[in-house]
C-alpha atoms as one frame of an Amber mdcrd trajectory, in Angstrom:
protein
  10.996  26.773  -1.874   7.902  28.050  -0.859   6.599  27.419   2.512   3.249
  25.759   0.996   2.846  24.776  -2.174   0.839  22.691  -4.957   3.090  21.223
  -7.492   1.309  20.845 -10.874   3.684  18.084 -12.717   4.486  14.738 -11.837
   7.090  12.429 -13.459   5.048   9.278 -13.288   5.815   5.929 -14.521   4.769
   4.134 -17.736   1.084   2.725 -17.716   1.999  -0.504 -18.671   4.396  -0.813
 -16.219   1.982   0.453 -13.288   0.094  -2.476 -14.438   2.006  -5.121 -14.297
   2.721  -4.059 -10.601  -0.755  -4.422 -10.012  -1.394  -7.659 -11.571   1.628
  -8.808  -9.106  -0.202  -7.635  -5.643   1.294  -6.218  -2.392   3.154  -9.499
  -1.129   4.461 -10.307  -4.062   6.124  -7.124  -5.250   7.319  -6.120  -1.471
   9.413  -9.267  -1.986  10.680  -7.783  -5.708  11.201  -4.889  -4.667  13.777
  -6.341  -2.027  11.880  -6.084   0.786  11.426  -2.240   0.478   8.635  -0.265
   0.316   6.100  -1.272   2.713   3.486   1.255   4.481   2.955   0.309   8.084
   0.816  -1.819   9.104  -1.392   0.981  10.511  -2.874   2.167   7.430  -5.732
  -1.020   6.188  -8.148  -1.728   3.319 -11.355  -0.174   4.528 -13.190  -2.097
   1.070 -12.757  -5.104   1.126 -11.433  -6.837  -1.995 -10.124  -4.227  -3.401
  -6.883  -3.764  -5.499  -5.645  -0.903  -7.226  -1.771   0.425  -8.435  -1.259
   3.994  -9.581   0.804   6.732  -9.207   1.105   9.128  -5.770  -0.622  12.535
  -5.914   0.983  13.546  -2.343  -0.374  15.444  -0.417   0.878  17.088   3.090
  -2.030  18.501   5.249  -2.469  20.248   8.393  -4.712  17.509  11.626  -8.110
  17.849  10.811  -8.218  19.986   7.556  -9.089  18.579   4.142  -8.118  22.083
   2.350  -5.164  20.721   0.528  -7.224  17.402  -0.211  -9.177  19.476  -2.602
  -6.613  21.455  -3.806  -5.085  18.205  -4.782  -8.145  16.970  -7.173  -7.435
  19.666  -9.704  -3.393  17.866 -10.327  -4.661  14.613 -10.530  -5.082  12.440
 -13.925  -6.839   9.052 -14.661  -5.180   6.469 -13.109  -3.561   8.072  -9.582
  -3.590   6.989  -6.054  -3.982   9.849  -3.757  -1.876   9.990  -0.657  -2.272
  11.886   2.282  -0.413  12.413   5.126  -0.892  14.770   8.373   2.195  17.375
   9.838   1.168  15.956  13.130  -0.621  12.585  14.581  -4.692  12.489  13.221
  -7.220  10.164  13.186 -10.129  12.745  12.286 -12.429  11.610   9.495 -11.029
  14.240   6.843 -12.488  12.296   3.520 -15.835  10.851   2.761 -17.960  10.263
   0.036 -18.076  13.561  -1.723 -14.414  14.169  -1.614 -14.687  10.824  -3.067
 -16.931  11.504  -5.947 -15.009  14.119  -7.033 -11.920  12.255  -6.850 -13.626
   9.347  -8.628 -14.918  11.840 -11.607 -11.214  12.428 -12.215 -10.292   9.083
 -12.543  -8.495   8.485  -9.407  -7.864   5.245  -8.202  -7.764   5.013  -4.675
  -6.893   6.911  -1.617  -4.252   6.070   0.946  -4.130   8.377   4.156  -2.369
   7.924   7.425  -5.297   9.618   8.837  -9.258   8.785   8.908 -11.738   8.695
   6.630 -15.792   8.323   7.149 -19.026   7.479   5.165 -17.645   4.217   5.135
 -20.695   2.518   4.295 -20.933   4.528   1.158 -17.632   4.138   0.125 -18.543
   0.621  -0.294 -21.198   1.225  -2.341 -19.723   3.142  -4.692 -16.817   1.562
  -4.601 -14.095   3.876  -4.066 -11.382   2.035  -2.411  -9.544   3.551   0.794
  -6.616   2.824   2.776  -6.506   4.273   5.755  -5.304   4.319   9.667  -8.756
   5.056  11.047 -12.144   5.097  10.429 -13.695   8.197  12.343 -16.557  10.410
  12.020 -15.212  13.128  13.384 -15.170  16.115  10.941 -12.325  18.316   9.471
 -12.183  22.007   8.248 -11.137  23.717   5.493  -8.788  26.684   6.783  -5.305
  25.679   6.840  -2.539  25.405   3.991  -0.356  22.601   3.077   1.493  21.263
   0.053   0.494  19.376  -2.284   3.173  16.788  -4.354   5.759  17.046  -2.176
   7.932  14.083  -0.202   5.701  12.760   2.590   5.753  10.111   5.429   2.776
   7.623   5.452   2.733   4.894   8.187   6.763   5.216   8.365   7.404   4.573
   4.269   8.292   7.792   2.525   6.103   8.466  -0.586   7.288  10.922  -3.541
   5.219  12.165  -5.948   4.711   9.677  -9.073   5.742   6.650  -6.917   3.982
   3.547  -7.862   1.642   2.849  -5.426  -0.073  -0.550  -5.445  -2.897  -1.490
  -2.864  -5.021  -4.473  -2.018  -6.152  -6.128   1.118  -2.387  -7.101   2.282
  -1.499  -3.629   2.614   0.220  -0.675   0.836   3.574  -0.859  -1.055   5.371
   2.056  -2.855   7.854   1.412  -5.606  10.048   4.632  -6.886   8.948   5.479
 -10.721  12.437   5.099 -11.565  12.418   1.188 -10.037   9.222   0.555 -10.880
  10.379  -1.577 -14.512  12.588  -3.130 -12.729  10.526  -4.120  -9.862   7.560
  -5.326 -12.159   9.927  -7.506 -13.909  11.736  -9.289 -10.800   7.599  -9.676
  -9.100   6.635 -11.689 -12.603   9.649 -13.941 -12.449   8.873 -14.734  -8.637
   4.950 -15.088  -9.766   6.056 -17.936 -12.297   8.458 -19.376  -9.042   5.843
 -19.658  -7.167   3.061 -20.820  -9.182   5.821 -23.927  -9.787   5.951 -23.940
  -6.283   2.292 -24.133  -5.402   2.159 -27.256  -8.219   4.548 -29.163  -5.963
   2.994 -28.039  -2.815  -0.273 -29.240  -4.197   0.690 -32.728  -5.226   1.710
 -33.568  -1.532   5.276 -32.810  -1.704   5.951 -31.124   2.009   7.712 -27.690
   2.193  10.421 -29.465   3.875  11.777 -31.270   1.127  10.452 -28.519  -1.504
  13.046 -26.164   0.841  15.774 -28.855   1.851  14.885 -27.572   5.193  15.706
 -31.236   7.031  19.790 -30.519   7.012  18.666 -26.846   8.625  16.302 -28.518
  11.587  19.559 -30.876  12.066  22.299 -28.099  12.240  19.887 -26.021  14.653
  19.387 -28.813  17.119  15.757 -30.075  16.396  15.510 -33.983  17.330  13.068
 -35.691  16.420  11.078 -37.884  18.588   8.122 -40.223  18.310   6.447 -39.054
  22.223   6.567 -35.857  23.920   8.164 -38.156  26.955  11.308 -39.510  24.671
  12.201 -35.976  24.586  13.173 -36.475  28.199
């Protein structure tokens, strides 16, 4: 394989599917997914409130050049999340509001990048949601080559190109397209669990008994005492 390159096709999941992954949230379809899939903790919601699932335009860029961001645009289709991660450790400010615009004319989603982003302010207003590990105004060029839709590393979770990607203010998951009917299904089931959980929870019953966490608490030692000084 070429040493850089921009890969034109993506295998990406079904719509409907994407959707349903998005109507499920972060939390929820982390758990479905078995615990898999989580971006680090590094890379936050820089709009508030916002929530978006799509599928991963990758891209692999140099520190402090947005070349291969733009290169990216022209592969990208209604309804994709663009990712972006660096070859070595950035937090430069390598996407505002006009990469932004043009990303938004295209239909794109959302962008998560284990790098910075800037104009801040105006990505609120527009909104275009970002996920990102810094918020910096320091500047980037346009002079170096990377790859666009190839394997990358965001925040320790490795994306592919035409991974699910869903996105809201708990974080960032990625779901492989191949999973991703799978996963949807197994988040609604625990969506129904819970909501009958959260109609228990609500009529007073305590997570204790909900659980039948009292036998645990007994085989783990915990005593139970009316004062601190009984204890003794």
């Amino acid at each position: 394989m070429a040493q850089h390159v921009v890969v034109r096709e993506v295998d990406r999941a079904r719509a409907d599917v994407v959707a349903r992954l998005g109507t499920a949230g972060v939390a929820t379809v982390h758990e479905a997914a078995g615990r898999t899939g989580l971006v680090g903790p590094r890379v936050q919601a820089r709009v508030p409130g916002a929530a978006v699932a799509g599928s991963a335009v990758t891209v692999l860029s140099p520190p402090g050049d947005n070349l291969m961001l733009h290169a990216a645009v022209e592969t990208c289709r209604a309804g994709d999340v663009l990712v972006v991660a660096t070859t070595s450790d950035s937090t430069d400010g390598c996407f505002g509001d006009l990469l932004a615009t043009s990303l938004q004319a295209h239909g794109v989603l959302g962008l998560v990048i284990d790098a910075g982003v800037r104009d801040v302010a105006t990505l609120r207003e527009m909104p275009f949601p970002v996920w990102s590990r810094a918020v910096h105004a320091q500047g980037c060029v346009k002079a170096t080559p990377g790859s666009v839709n190839v394997p990358v590393v965001v925040a320790g979770q490795l994306v592919r190109p035409g991974d699910v990607v869903v996105a809201d203010d708990d974080g960032v998951v990625v779901v492989p397209a191949a999973r991703a009917a799978e996963v949807a299904a197994a988040a609604e089931a625990r969506t129904a669990n819970e909501e009958a959980k959260r109609a228990t929870l609500a009529s007073g019953t305590l997570g204790l008994d909900m659980y039948d966490l009292r036998p645990l608490l007994e085989r783990l030692g915990v005593v139970y005492v009316d004062r601190l000084e009984d204890a003794r």
